[in-house]
Amino acid sequence: MRARYALRIPPLALVVCLLAAAFASGQTPGAAPPPPSVKTGDTAPDFTANYLTAADANGRRDRKSVKLSEFRGQKNVVLAFFPAAFSPGCTSEMAKYQENTGEFNSNNTVILGMSVDSVWANVAFAEKLGVQFHILSDAKRDISRSYGVFDDQSAIARRTTFVIDRQGVVQKVFMAQEALDPAHALATCALLKEVK
């Protein structure tokens, strides 16, 4: 008859081990994520990101790109990083942006959603929501890293919205764990509309 051994760790020892692991990783349990490296008043790092067009009659899609600097001197940009297509919080957030698209447009503002998902995941997500703005792919994680919002442990972009004026300067930064309400970004864009 073979003996069975069970590893029993006292509850306090388990808590100590978990806390030690969390501190070793550089994050304290329950702590807020670090702020992005791009802050209010900084020039927004330029980028080029891809998206897929709607399918044509033959089901074919084209890969297109958006370059942030194309909007310079013309439009304000709301750059909304979100963690994952189809997740409940991101679905809610992007749906609210869609509901307010007209108001953003009337405030001379372009909305750009951005996640590290593939162009295929993002086009499916955009079509599910019926969004009329681009949801861009940062599959290489270069853009989210340049803005300081990439979470290496989770391999996602942290939920962060940058409001960028026509000169390419970041005017506001909003971060949250849960879905962000676009009303704050919209209020900032309404003020920017008045600035010539």
PDB file of C-alpha atoms in Angstrom, residues 9-177:
ATOM      1  CA  ILE A   9       0.507  25.002   3.707  1.00  0.00           C
ATOM      2  CA  PRO A  10      -0.802  26.937   6.694  1.00  0.00           C
ATOM      3  CA  PRO A  11      -3.119  29.778   5.527  1.00  0.00           C
ATOM      4  CA  LEU A  12      -0.813  32.493   6.887  1.00  0.00           C
ATOM      5  CA  ALA A  13       2.176  31.034   5.031  1.00  0.00           C
ATOM      6  CA  LEU A  14       0.154  30.962   1.804  1.00  0.00           C
ATOM      7  CA  VAL A  15      -0.760  34.637   2.196  1.00  0.00           C
ATOM      8  CA  VAL A  16       2.889  35.524   2.853  1.00  0.00           C
ATOM      9  CA  CYS A  17       3.952  33.602  -0.285  1.00  0.00           C
ATOM     10  CA  LEU A  18       1.346  35.360  -2.426  1.00  0.00           C
ATOM     11  CA  LEU A  19       2.320  38.767  -1.088  1.00  0.00           C
ATOM     12  CA  ALA A  20       6.007  38.028  -1.684  1.00  0.00           C
ATOM     13  CA  ALA A  21       5.244  37.024  -5.285  1.00  0.00           C
ATOM     14  CA  ALA A  22       3.226  40.191  -5.846  1.00  0.00           C
ATOM     15  CA  PHE A  23       5.976  42.426  -4.445  1.00  0.00           C
ATOM     16  CA  ALA A  24       8.635  40.579  -6.451  1.00  0.00           C
ATOM     17  CA  SER A  25       6.644  41.332  -9.616  1.00  0.00           C
ATOM     18  CA  GLY A  26       6.678  45.020  -8.708  1.00  0.00           C
ATOM     19  CA  GLN A  27       2.949  45.330  -8.088  1.00  0.00           C
ATOM     20  CA  THR A  28       1.208  45.611  -4.774  1.00  0.00           C
ATOM     21  CA  PRO A  29      -2.071  43.726  -4.516  1.00  0.00           C
ATOM     22  CA  GLY A  30      -5.017  45.991  -5.263  1.00  0.00           C
ATOM     23  CA  ALA A  31      -2.721  48.845  -6.275  1.00  0.00           C
ATOM     24  CA  ALA A  32      -3.711  51.149  -9.095  1.00  0.00           C
ATOM     25  CA  PRO A  33      -1.812  50.589 -12.339  1.00  0.00           C
ATOM     26  CA  PRO A  34       1.060  52.956 -13.044  1.00  0.00           C
ATOM     27  CA  PRO A  35       0.180  56.142 -14.911  1.00  0.00           C
ATOM     28  CA  PRO A  36       0.973  56.265 -18.627  1.00  0.00           C
ATOM     29  CA  SER A  37       4.335  57.696 -19.647  1.00  0.00           C
ATOM     30  CA  VAL A  38       2.594  60.176 -21.986  1.00  0.00           C
ATOM     31  CA  LYS A  39       1.061  62.953 -19.915  1.00  0.00           C
ATOM     32  CA  THR A  40      -1.040  66.072 -20.360  1.00  0.00           C
ATOM     33  CA  GLY A  41       1.029  68.682 -22.208  1.00  0.00           C
ATOM     34  CA  ASP A  42       3.189  66.111 -24.042  1.00  0.00           C
ATOM     35  CA  THR A  43       3.237  65.776 -27.802  1.00  0.00           C
ATOM     36  CA  ALA A  44       1.404  62.550 -28.595  1.00  0.00           C
ATOM     37  CA  PRO A  45       3.755  59.949 -30.103  1.00  0.00           C
ATOM     38  CA  ASP A  46       2.972  59.479 -33.772  1.00  0.00           C
ATOM     39  CA  PHE A  47       1.948  56.031 -34.953  1.00  0.00           C
ATOM     40  CA  THR A  48       0.555  54.128 -37.880  1.00  0.00           C
ATOM     41  CA  ALA A  49      -1.982  51.400 -37.072  1.00  0.00           C
ATOM     42  CA  ASN A  50      -4.025  49.042 -39.209  1.00  0.00           C
ATOM     43  CA  TYR A  51      -7.672  48.112 -39.546  1.00  0.00           C
ATOM     44  CA  LEU A  52      -9.745  46.098 -42.009  1.00  0.00           C
ATOM     45  CA  THR A  53     -12.489  47.579 -44.167  1.00  0.00           C
ATOM     46  CA  ALA A  54     -16.003  46.193 -44.317  1.00  0.00           C
ATOM     47  CA  ALA A  55     -16.337  43.179 -46.580  1.00  0.00           C
ATOM     48  CA  ASP A  56     -17.200  43.850 -50.224  1.00  0.00           C
ATOM     49  CA  ALA A  57     -19.755  41.835 -52.224  1.00  0.00           C
ATOM     50  CA  ASN A  58     -17.228  38.991 -52.558  1.00  0.00           C
ATOM     51  CA  GLY A  59     -16.420  38.978 -48.840  1.00  0.00           C
ATOM     52  CA  ARG A  60     -13.020  40.569 -49.468  1.00  0.00           C
ATOM     53  CA  ARG A  61     -11.604  43.103 -47.007  1.00  0.00           C
ATOM     54  CA  ASP A  62      -8.810  45.585 -47.504  1.00  0.00           C
ATOM     55  CA  ARG A  63      -6.141  46.361 -44.928  1.00  0.00           C
ATOM     56  CA  LYS A  64      -5.933  50.115 -44.361  1.00  0.00           C
ATOM     57  CA  SER A  65      -3.856  52.218 -42.022  1.00  0.00           C
ATOM     58  CA  VAL A  66      -4.331  55.357 -39.975  1.00  0.00           C
ATOM     59  CA  LYS A  67      -1.455  57.692 -39.125  1.00  0.00           C
ATOM     60  CA  LEU A  68      -2.008  59.978 -36.132  1.00  0.00           C
ATOM     61  CA  SER A  69      -0.116  62.895 -37.686  1.00  0.00           C
ATOM     62  CA  GLU A  70      -2.600  62.946 -40.616  1.00  0.00           C
ATOM     63  CA  PHE A  71      -5.033  64.733 -38.292  1.00  0.00           C
ATOM     64  CA  ARG A  72      -2.563  67.408 -37.220  1.00  0.00           C
ATOM     65  CA  GLY A  73      -3.817  70.893 -37.975  1.00  0.00           C
ATOM     66  CA  GLN A  74      -7.251  69.522 -38.860  1.00  0.00           C
ATOM     67  CA  LYS A  75      -8.961  67.520 -36.115  1.00  0.00           C
ATOM     68  CA  ASN A  76      -8.771  66.658 -32.433  1.00  0.00           C
ATOM     69  CA  VAL A  77      -8.294  62.962 -31.730  1.00  0.00           C
ATOM     70  CA  VAL A  78      -9.679  60.804 -28.941  1.00  0.00           C
ATOM     71  CA  LEU A  79      -7.358  57.801 -28.721  1.00  0.00           C
ATOM     72  CA  ALA A  80      -9.084  55.167 -26.589  1.00  0.00           C
ATOM     73  CA  PHE A  81      -6.910  52.188 -25.624  1.00  0.00           C
ATOM     74  CA  PHE A  82      -8.976  49.247 -24.351  1.00  0.00           C
ATOM     75  CA  PRO A  83      -7.907  45.814 -23.062  1.00  0.00           C
ATOM     76  CA  ALA A  84      -9.787  43.295 -25.209  1.00  0.00           C
ATOM     77  CA  ALA A  85     -12.388  43.141 -27.956  1.00  0.00           C
ATOM     78  CA  PHE A  86     -15.661  41.494 -26.919  1.00  0.00           C
ATOM     79  CA  SER A  87     -15.003  41.777 -23.175  1.00  0.00           C
ATOM     80  CA  PRO A  88     -18.019  43.264 -21.326  1.00  0.00           C
ATOM     81  CA  GLY A  89     -16.346  46.508 -20.210  1.00  0.00           C
ATOM     82  CA  CYS A  90     -14.797  47.193 -23.616  1.00  0.00           C
ATOM     83  CA  THR A  91     -18.069  46.408 -25.380  1.00  0.00           C
ATOM     84  CA  SER A  92     -19.878  48.883 -23.134  1.00  0.00           C
ATOM     85  CA  GLU A  93     -17.216  51.573 -23.581  1.00  0.00           C
ATOM     86  CA  MET A  94     -16.967  51.352 -27.376  1.00  0.00           C
ATOM     87  CA  ALA A  95     -20.789  51.226 -27.654  1.00  0.00           C
ATOM     88  CA  LYS A  96     -20.985  54.493 -25.689  1.00  0.00           C
ATOM     89  CA  TYR A  97     -18.436  56.070 -28.016  1.00  0.00           C
ATOM     90  CA  GLN A  98     -20.621  54.968 -30.926  1.00  0.00           C
ATOM     91  CA  GLU A  99     -23.696  56.533 -29.299  1.00  0.00           C
ATOM     92  CA  ASN A 100     -21.797  59.826 -29.052  1.00  0.00           C
ATOM     93  CA  THR A 101     -20.076  59.746 -32.455  1.00  0.00           C
ATOM     94  CA  GLY A 102     -22.221  62.589 -33.798  1.00  0.00           C
ATOM     95  CA  GLU A 103     -21.325  64.861 -30.893  1.00  0.00           C
ATOM     96  CA  PHE A 104     -17.620  64.099 -31.261  1.00  0.00           C
ATOM     97  CA  ASN A 105     -17.881  64.826 -34.997  1.00  0.00           C
ATOM     98  CA  SER A 106     -19.599  68.147 -34.324  1.00  0.00           C
ATOM     99  CA  ASN A 107     -16.720  69.019 -31.995  1.00  0.00           C
ATOM    100  CA  ASN A 108     -14.224  68.436 -34.824  1.00  0.00           C
ATOM    101  CA  THR A 109     -12.971  65.224 -33.221  1.00  0.00           C
ATOM    102  CA  VAL A 110     -12.025  61.792 -34.566  1.00  0.00           C
ATOM    103  CA  ILE A 111     -12.424  58.722 -32.330  1.00  0.00           C
ATOM    104  CA  LEU A 112      -9.796  55.984 -32.631  1.00  0.00           C
ATOM    105  CA  GLY A 113     -10.252  52.808 -30.611  1.00  0.00           C
ATOM    106  CA  MET A 114      -7.052  50.795 -30.060  1.00  0.00           C
ATOM    107  CA  SER A 115      -6.312  47.346 -28.655  1.00  0.00           C
ATOM    108  CA  VAL A 116      -3.583  44.743 -29.026  1.00  0.00           C
ATOM    109  CA  ASP A 117      -6.100  42.393 -30.663  1.00  0.00           C
ATOM    110  CA  SER A 118      -5.592  41.380 -34.299  1.00  0.00           C
ATOM    111  CA  VAL A 119      -7.194  43.346 -37.143  1.00  0.00           C
ATOM    112  CA  TRP A 120      -9.541  40.358 -37.601  1.00  0.00           C
ATOM    113  CA  ALA A 121     -10.749  40.391 -34.002  1.00  0.00           C
ATOM    114  CA  ASN A 122     -11.182  44.162 -34.108  1.00  0.00           C
ATOM    115  CA  VAL A 123     -13.163  44.194 -37.369  1.00  0.00           C
ATOM    116  CA  ALA A 124     -15.506  41.525 -35.977  1.00  0.00           C
ATOM    117  CA  PHE A 125     -15.863  43.577 -32.778  1.00  0.00           C
ATOM    118  CA  ALA A 126     -16.509  46.804 -34.722  1.00  0.00           C
ATOM    119  CA  GLU A 127     -19.135  45.119 -36.883  1.00  0.00           C
ATOM    120  CA  LYS A 128     -20.862  43.585 -33.872  1.00  0.00           C
ATOM    121  CA  LEU A 129     -21.168  47.052 -32.329  1.00  0.00           C
ATOM    122  CA  GLY A 130     -21.897  48.833 -35.612  1.00  0.00           C
ATOM    123  CA  VAL A 131     -19.256  51.463 -34.859  1.00  0.00           C
ATOM    124  CA  GLN A 132     -18.609  54.225 -37.367  1.00  0.00           C
ATOM    125  CA  PHE A 133     -15.070  54.933 -36.194  1.00  0.00           C
ATOM    126  CA  HIS A 134     -11.886  52.939 -36.629  1.00  0.00           C
ATOM    127  CA  ILE A 135     -10.885  50.281 -34.121  1.00  0.00           C
ATOM    128  CA  LEU A 136      -7.172  49.876 -34.725  1.00  0.00           C
ATOM    129  CA  SER A 137      -4.831  46.987 -34.065  1.00  0.00           C
ATOM    130  CA  ASP A 138      -1.646  47.347 -32.045  1.00  0.00           C
ATOM    131  CA  ALA A 139      -0.827  43.654 -32.430  1.00  0.00           C
ATOM    132  CA  LYS A 140       2.928  44.336 -32.127  1.00  0.00           C
ATOM    133  CA  ARG A 141       2.300  46.314 -28.899  1.00  0.00           C
ATOM    134  CA  ASP A 142       4.618  49.109 -30.089  1.00  0.00           C
ATOM    135  CA  ILE A 143       2.003  51.859 -29.831  1.00  0.00           C
ATOM    136  CA  SER A 144       0.696  50.961 -26.380  1.00  0.00           C
ATOM    137  CA  ARG A 145       4.306  50.704 -25.179  1.00  0.00           C
ATOM    138  CA  SER A 146       5.151  54.147 -26.624  1.00  0.00           C
ATOM    139  CA  TYR A 147       2.212  55.621 -24.675  1.00  0.00           C
ATOM    140  CA  GLY A 148       3.162  53.695 -21.530  1.00  0.00           C
ATOM    141  CA  VAL A 149      -0.114  51.783 -21.266  1.00  0.00           C
ATOM    142  CA  PHE A 150       1.012  48.243 -22.112  1.00  0.00           C
ATOM    143  CA  ASP A 151       0.712  45.800 -19.229  1.00  0.00           C
ATOM    144  CA  ASP A 152       3.480  43.213 -19.665  1.00  0.00           C
ATOM    145  CA  GLN A 153       1.986  40.782 -17.152  1.00  0.00           C
ATOM    146  CA  SER A 154      -1.471  40.667 -18.744  1.00  0.00           C
ATOM    147  CA  ALA A 155      -0.235  41.353 -22.305  1.00  0.00           C
ATOM    148  CA  ILE A 156      -2.974  43.955 -22.847  1.00  0.00           C
ATOM    149  CA  ALA A 157      -3.232  47.710 -23.195  1.00  0.00           C
ATOM    150  CA  ARG A 158      -4.558  49.255 -19.989  1.00  0.00           C
ATOM    151  CA  ARG A 159      -7.831  51.161 -20.399  1.00  0.00           C
ATOM    152  CA  THR A 160      -6.624  54.704 -21.084  1.00  0.00           C
ATOM    153  CA  THR A 161      -8.033  57.532 -23.195  1.00  0.00           C
ATOM    154  CA  PHE A 162      -5.906  60.385 -24.543  1.00  0.00           C
ATOM    155  CA  VAL A 163      -7.549  63.559 -25.841  1.00  0.00           C
ATOM    156  CA  ILE A 164      -5.159  65.046 -28.403  1.00  0.00           C
ATOM    157  CA  ASP A 165      -5.675  68.510 -29.853  1.00  0.00           C
ATOM    158  CA  ARG A 166      -5.170  69.636 -33.458  1.00  0.00           C
ATOM    159  CA  GLN A 167      -1.538  70.520 -32.713  1.00  0.00           C
ATOM    160  CA  GLY A 168      -0.869  66.950 -31.579  1.00  0.00           C
ATOM    161  CA  VAL A 169      -0.627  67.859 -27.890  1.00  0.00           C
ATOM    162  CA  VAL A 170      -2.263  65.689 -25.216  1.00  0.00           C
ATOM    163  CA  GLN A 171      -4.869  67.799 -23.413  1.00  0.00           C
ATOM    164  CA  LYS A 172      -6.348  65.175 -21.081  1.00  0.00           C
ATOM    165  CA  VAL A 173      -5.661  61.592 -19.996  1.00  0.00           C
ATOM    166  CA  PHE A 174      -8.353  59.370 -18.490  1.00  0.00           C
ATOM    167  CA  MET A 175      -7.671  55.940 -16.925  1.00  0.00           C
ATOM    168  CA  ALA A 176      -9.973  53.408 -15.301  1.00  0.00           C
ATOM    169  CA  GLN A 177     -10.236  49.719 -14.485  1.00  0.00           C
TER     170      GLN A 177
END
